[in-house]
Short mmCIF file of N, CA and C and ligand atoms in Angstrom, two decimals:
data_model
loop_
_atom_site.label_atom_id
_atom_site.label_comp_id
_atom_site.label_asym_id
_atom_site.label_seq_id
_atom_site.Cartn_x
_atom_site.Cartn_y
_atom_site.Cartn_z
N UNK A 1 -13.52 -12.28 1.65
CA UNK A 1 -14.22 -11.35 0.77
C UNK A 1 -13.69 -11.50 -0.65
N UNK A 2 -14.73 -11.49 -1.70
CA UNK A 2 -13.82 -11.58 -2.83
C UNK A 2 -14.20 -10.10 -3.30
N UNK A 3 -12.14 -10.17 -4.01
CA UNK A 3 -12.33 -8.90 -4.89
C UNK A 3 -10.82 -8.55 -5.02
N UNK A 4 -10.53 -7.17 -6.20
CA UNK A 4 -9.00 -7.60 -6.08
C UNK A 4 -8.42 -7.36 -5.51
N UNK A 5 -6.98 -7.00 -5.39
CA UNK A 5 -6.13 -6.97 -4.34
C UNK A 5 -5.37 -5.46 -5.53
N UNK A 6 -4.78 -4.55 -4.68
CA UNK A 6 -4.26 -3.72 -5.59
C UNK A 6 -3.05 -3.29 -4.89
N UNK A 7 -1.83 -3.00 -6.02
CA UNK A 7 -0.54 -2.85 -5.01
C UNK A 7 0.30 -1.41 -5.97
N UNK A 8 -0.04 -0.66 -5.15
CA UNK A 8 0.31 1.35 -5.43
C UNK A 8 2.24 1.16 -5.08
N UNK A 9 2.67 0.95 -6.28
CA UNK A 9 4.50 1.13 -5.87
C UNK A 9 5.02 -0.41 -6.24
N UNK A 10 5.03 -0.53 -7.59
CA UNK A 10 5.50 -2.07 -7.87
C UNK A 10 7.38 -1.79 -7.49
N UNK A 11 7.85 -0.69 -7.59
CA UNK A 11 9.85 -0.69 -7.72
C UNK A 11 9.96 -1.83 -7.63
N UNK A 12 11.20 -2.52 -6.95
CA UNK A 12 11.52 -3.54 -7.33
C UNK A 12 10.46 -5.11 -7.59
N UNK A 13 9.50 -4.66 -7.26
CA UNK A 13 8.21 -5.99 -7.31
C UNK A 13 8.53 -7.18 -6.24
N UNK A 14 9.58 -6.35 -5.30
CA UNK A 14 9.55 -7.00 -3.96
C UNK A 14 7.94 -7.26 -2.91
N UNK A 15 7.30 -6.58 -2.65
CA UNK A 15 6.16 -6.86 -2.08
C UNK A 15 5.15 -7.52 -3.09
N UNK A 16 5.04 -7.26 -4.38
CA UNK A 16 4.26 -7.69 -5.16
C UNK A 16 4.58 -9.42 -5.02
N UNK A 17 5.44 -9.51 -5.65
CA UNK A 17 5.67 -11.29 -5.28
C UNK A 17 5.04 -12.02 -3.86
N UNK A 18 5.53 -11.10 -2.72
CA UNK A 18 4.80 -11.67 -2.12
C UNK A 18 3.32 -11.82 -1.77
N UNK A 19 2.29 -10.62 -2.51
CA UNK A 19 1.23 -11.07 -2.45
C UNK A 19 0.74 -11.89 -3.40
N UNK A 20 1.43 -12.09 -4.38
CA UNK A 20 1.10 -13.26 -5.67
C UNK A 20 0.93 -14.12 -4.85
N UNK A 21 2.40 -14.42 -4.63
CA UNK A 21 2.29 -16.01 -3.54
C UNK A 21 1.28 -16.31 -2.54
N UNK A 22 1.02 -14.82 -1.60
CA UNK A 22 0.07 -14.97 -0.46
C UNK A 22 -1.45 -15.49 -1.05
N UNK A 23 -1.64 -14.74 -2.44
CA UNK A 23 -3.03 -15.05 -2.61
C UNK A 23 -3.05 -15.15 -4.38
N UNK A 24 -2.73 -16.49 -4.69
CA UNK A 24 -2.26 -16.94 -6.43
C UNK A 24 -3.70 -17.06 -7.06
N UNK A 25 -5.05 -16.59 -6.34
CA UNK A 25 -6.18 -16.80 -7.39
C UNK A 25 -7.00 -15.35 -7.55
N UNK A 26 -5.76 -14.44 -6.27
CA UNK A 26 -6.45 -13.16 -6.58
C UNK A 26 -5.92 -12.37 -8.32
N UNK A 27 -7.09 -11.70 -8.70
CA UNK A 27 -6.39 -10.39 -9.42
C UNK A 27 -5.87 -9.42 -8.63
N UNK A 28 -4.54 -8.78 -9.01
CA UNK A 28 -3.81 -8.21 -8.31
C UNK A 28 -3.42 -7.20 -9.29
N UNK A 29 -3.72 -5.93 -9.17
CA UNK A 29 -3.50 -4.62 -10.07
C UNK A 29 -2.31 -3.37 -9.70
N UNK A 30 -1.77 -3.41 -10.42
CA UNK A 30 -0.41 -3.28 -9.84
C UNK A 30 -0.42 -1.85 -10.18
N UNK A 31 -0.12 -0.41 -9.70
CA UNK A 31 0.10 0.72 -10.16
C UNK A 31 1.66 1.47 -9.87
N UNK A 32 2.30 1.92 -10.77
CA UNK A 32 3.66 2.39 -10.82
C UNK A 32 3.56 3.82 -12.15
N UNK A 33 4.80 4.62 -11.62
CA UNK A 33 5.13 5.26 -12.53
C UNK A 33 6.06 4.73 -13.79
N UNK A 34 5.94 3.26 -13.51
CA UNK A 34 7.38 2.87 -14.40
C UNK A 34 7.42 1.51 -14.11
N UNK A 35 8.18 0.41 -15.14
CA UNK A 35 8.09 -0.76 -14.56
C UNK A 35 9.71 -1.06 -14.59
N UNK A 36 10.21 -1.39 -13.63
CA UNK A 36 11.47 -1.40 -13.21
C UNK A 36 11.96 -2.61 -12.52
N UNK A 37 10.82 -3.79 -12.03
CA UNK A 37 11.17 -4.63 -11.68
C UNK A 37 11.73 -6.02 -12.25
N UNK A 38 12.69 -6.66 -12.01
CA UNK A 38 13.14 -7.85 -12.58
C UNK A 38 11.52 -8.48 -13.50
N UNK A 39 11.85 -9.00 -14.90
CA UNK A 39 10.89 -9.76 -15.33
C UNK A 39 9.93 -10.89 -14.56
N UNK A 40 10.59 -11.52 -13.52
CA UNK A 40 10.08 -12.39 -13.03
C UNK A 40 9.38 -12.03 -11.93
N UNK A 41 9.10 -10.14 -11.60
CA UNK A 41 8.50 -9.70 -10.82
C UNK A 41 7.32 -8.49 -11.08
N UNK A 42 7.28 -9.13 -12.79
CA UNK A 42 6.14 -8.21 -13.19
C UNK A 42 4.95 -8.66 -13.20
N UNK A 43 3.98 -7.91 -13.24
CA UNK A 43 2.76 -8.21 -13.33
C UNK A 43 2.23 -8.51 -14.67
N UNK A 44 1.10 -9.25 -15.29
CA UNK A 44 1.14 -9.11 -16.47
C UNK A 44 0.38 -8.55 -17.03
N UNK A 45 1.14 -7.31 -18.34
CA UNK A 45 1.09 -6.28 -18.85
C UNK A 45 -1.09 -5.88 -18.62
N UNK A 46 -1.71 -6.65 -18.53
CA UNK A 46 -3.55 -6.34 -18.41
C UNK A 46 -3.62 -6.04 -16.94
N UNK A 47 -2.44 -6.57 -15.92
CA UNK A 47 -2.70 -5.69 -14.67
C UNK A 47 -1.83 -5.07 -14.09
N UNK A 48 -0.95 -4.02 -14.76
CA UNK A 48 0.31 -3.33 -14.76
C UNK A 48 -0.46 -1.45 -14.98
N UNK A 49 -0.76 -0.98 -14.27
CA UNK A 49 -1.26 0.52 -14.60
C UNK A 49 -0.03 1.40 -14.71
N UNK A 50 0.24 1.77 -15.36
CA UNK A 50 1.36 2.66 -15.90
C UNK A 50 0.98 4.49 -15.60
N UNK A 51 1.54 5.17 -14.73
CA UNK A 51 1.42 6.08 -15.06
C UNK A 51 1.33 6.66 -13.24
N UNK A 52 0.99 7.84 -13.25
CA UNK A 52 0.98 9.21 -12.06
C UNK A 52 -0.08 8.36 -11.46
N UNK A 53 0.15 8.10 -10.31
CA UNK A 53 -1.03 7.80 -9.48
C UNK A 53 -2.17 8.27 -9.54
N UNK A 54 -2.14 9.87 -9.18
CA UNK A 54 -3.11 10.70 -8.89
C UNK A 54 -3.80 10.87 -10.29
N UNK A 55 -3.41 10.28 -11.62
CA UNK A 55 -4.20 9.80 -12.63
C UNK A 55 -4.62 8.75 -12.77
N UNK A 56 -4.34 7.87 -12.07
CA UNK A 56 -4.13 6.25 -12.92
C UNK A 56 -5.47 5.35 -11.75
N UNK A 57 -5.25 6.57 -10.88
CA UNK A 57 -6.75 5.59 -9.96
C UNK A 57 -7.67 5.80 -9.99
N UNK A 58 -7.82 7.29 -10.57
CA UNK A 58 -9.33 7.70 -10.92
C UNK A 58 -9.52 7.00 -12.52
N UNK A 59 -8.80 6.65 -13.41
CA UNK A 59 -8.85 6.40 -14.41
C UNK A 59 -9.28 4.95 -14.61
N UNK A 60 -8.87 4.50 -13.35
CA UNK A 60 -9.50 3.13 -13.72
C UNK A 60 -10.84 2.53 -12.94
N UNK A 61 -11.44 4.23 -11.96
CA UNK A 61 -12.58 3.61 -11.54
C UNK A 61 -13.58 3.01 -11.90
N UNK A 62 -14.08 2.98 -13.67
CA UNK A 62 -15.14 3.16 -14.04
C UNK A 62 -14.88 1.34 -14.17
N UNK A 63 -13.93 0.49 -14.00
CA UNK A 63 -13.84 -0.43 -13.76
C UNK A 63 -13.74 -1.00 -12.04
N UNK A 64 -12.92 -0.53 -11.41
CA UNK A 64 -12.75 -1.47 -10.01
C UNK A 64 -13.74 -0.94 -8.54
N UNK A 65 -14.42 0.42 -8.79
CA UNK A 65 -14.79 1.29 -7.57
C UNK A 65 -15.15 0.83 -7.02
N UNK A 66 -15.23 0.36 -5.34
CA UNK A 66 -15.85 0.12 -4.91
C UNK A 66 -15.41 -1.67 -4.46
N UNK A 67 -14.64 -2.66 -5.32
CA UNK A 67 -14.46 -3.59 -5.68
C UNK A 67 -13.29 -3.98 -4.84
N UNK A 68 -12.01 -3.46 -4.34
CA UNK A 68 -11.37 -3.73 -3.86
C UNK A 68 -10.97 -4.24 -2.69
N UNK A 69 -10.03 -5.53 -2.34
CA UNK A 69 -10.36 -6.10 -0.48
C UNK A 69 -9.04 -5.68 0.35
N UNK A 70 -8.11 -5.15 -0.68
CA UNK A 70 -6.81 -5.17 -0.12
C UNK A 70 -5.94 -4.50 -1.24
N UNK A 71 -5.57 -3.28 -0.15
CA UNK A 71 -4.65 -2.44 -0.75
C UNK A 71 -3.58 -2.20 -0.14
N UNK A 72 -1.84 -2.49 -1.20
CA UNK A 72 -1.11 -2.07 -0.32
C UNK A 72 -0.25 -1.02 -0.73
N UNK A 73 0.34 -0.34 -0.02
CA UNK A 73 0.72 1.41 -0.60
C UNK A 73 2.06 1.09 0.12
N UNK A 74 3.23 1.17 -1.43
CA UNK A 74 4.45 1.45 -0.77
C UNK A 74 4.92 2.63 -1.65
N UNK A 75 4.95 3.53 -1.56
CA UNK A 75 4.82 5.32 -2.22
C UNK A 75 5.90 6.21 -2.07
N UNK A 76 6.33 5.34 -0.95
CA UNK A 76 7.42 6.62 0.20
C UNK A 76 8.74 6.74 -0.95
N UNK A 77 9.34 8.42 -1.20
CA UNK A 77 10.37 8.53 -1.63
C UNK A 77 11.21 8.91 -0.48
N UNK A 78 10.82 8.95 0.86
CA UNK A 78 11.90 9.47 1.37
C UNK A 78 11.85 10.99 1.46
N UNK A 79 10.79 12.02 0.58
CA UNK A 79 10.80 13.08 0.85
C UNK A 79 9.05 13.19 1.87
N UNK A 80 9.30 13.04 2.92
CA UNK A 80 8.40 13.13 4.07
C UNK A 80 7.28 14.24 3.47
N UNK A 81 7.31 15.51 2.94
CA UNK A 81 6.54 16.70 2.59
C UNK A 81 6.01 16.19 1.20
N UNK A 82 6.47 15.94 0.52
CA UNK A 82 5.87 15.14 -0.73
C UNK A 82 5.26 14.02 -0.43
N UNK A 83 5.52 12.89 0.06
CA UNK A 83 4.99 12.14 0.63
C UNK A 83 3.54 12.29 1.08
N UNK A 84 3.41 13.24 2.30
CA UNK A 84 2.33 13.54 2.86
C UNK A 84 1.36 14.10 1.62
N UNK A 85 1.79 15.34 0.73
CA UNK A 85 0.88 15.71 0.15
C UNK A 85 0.46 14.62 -0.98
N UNK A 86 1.52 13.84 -1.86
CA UNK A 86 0.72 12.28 -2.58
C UNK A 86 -0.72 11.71 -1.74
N UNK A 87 -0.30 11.36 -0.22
CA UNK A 87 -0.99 10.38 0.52
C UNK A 87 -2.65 11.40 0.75
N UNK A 88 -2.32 13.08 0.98
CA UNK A 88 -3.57 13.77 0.66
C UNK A 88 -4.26 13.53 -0.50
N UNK A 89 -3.74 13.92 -1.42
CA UNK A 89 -4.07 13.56 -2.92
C UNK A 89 -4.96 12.10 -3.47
N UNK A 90 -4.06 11.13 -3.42
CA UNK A 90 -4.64 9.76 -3.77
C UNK A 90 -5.42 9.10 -2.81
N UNK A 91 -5.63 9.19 -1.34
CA UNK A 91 -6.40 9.11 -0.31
C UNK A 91 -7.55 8.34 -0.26
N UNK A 92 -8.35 9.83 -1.16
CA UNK A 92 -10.01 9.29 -1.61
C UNK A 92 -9.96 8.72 -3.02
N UNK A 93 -9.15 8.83 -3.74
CA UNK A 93 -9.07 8.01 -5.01
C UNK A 93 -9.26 6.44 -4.58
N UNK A 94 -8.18 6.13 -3.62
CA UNK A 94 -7.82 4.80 -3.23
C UNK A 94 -9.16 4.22 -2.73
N UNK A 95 -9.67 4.78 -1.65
CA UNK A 95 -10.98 5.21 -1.38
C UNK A 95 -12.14 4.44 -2.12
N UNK A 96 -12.01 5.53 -3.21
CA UNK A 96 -13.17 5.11 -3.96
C UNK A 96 -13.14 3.62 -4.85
N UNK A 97 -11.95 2.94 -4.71
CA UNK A 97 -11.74 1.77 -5.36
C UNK A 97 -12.12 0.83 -4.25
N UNK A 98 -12.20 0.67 -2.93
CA UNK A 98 -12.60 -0.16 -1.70
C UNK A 98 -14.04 -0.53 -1.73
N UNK A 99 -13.79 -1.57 -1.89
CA UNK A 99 -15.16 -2.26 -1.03
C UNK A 99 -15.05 -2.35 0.36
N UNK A 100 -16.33 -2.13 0.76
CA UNK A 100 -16.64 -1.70 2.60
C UNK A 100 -15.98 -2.40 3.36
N UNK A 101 -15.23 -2.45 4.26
CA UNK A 101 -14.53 -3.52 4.62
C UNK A 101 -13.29 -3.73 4.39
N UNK A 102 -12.97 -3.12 3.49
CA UNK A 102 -11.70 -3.18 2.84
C UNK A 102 -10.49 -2.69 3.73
N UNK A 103 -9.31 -3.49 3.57
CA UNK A 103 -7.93 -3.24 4.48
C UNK A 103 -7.05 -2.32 3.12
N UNK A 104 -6.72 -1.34 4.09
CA UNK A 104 -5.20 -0.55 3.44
C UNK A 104 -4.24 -0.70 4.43
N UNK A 105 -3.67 -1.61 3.87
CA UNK A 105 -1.79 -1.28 4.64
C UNK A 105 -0.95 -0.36 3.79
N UNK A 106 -0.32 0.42 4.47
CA UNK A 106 0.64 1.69 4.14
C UNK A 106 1.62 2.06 4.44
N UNK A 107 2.78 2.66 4.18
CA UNK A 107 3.81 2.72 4.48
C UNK A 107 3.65 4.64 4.89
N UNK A 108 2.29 4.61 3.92
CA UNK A 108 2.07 6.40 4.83
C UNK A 108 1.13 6.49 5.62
N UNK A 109 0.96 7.86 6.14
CA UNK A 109 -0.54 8.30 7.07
C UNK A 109 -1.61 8.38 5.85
N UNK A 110 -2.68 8.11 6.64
CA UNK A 110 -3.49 8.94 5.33
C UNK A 110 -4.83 9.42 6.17
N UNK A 111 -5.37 10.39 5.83
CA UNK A 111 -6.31 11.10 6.41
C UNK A 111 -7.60 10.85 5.74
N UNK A 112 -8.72 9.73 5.52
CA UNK A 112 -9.54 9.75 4.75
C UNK A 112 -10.72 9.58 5.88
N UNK A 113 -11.77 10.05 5.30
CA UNK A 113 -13.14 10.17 6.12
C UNK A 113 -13.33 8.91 6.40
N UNK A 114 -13.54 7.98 5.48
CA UNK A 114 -14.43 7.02 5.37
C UNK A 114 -13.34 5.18 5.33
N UNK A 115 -12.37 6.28 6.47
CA UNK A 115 -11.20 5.04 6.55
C UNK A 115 -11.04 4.85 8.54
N UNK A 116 -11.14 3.52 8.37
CA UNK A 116 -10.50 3.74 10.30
C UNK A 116 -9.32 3.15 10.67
N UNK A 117 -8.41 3.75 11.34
CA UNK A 117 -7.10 3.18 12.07
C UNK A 117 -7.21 2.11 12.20
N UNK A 118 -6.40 1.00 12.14
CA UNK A 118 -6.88 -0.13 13.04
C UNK A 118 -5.18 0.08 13.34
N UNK A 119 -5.15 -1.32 14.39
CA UNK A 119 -4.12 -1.39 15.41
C UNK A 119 -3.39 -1.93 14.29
N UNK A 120 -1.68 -2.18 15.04
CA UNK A 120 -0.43 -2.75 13.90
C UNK A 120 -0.22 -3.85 14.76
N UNK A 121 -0.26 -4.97 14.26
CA UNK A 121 0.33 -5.89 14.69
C UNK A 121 1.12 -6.22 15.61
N UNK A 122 1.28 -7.18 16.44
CA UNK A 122 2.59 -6.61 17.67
C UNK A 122 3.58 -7.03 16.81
N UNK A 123 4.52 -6.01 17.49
CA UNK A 123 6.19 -6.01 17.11
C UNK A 123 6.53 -5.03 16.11
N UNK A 124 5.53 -4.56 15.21
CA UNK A 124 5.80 -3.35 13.96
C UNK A 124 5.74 -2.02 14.90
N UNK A 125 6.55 -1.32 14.87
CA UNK A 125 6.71 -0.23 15.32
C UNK A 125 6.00 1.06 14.93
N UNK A 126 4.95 1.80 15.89
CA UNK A 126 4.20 2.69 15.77
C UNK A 126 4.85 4.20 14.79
N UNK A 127 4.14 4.03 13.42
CA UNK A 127 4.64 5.19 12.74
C UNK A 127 5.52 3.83 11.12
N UNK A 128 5.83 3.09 11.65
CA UNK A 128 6.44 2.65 10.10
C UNK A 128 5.58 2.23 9.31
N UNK A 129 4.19 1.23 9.56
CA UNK A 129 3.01 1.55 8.79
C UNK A 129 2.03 1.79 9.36
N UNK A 130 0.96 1.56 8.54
CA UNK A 130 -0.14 2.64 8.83
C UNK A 130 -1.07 0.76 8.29
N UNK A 131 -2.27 0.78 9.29
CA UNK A 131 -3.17 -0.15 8.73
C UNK A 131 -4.78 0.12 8.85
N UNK A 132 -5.63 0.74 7.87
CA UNK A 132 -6.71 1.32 7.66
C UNK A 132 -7.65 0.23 7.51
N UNK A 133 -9.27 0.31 7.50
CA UNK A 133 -10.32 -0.31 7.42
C UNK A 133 -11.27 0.86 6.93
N UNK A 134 -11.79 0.35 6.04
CA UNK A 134 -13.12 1.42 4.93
C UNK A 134 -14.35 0.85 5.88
N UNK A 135 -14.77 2.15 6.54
CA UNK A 135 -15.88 1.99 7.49
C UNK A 135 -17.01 1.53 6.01
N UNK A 136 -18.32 1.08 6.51
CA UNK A 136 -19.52 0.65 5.75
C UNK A 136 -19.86 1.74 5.56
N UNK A 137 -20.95 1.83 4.65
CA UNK A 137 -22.11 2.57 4.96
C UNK A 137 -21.80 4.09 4.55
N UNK A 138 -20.47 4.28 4.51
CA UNK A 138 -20.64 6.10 4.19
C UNK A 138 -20.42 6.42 2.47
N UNK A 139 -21.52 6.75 1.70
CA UNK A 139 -21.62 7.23 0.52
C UNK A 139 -19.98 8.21 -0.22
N UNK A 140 -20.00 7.55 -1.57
CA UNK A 140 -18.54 8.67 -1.41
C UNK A 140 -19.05 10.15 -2.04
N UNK A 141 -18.12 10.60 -1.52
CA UNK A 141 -18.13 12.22 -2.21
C UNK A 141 -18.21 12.85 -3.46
C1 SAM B 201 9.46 2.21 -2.35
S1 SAM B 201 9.17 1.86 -4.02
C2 SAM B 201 8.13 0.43 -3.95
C3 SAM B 201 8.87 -0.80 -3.55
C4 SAM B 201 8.10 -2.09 -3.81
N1 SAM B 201 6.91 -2.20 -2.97
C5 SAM B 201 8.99 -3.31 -3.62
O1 SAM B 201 8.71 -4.12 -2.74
O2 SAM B 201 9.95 -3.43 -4.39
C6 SAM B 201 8.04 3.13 -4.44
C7 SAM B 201 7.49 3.06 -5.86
O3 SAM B 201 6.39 3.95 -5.93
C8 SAM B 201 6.41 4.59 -7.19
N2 SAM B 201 5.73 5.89 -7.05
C9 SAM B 201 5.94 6.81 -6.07
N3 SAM B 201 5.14 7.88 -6.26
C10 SAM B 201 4.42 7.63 -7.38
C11 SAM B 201 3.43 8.37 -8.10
N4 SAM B 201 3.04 9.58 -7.70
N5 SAM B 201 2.89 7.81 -9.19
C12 SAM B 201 3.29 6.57 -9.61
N6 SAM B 201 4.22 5.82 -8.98
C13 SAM B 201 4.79 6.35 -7.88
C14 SAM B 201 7.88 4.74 -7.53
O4 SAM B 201 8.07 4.83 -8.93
C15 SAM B 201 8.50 3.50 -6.90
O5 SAM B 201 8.67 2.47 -7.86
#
């Protein structure tokens, strides 16, 4: 499928590198509160979104909605109750950036209408991520 790839939690730009590498002809849109990763693990500055999530994805729908093939969400601070309510919050934002079809891997739950469970891979342990599919066909909200 073409379309970009978007990665919610650059910190150290440990996972980011590896989807550069995995896929070097995708655009890859990187969202953080901050850029903190070694230089050689930044994105460059036109696909670096700076800022609060729960601003920074609605802000850039009027460009990607709908457009996206692969999203990956590493968010977790470690405070489980915050956590959950972010993953309520940005949910349908994330959402609304997917094209039909579209995979979210996650490091949280997320409760979205117009998202389906899929299975984890063997050997990843039930509860450490989460791997979603954007059903077709359902209009967003
Ligand atoms: C666990 S780290 C990501 C690690 C990264 N995937 C790696 O491989 O190095 C989580 C990141 O998410 C960012 N983050 C968490 N909540 C956020 C929010 N509400 N808005 C923007 N960034 C947020 C943090 O600033 C932090 O850099």
């Amino acid at each position: 499928m073409p379309g970009p790839f978007l990665e919610l939690g650059l910190g150290n730009g440990r996972t980011y590198d590896h989807l550069r590498e995995a896929a070097p002809d995708r655009d890859i849109f990187v969202f953080d509160r901050k850029v903190a990763a070694h230089p050689d693990c930044q994105p460059p500055p036109n696909y670096m979104i700076i800022g609060e999530l729960s601003e920074t994805l609605g802000g850039i729908a009027s460009r990607l909605a709908g457009s996206a093939v692969l999203a990956h969400c590493d968010i977790g601070s470690g405070h489980p109750v915050a956590d959950q309510a972010l993953a309520r919050e940005i949910g349908p934002k994330i959402s609304g950036l997917m094209a039909e079809y579209g995979v979210v891997l996650s490091d949280q739950r997320f409760e979205v209408m117009d998202w389906q469970k899929c299975d984890l891979p063997e050997g990843v342990r039930a509860g450490r991520y989460y791997v979603y599919q954007k059903i077709p066909g359902i209009p967003p909200r």
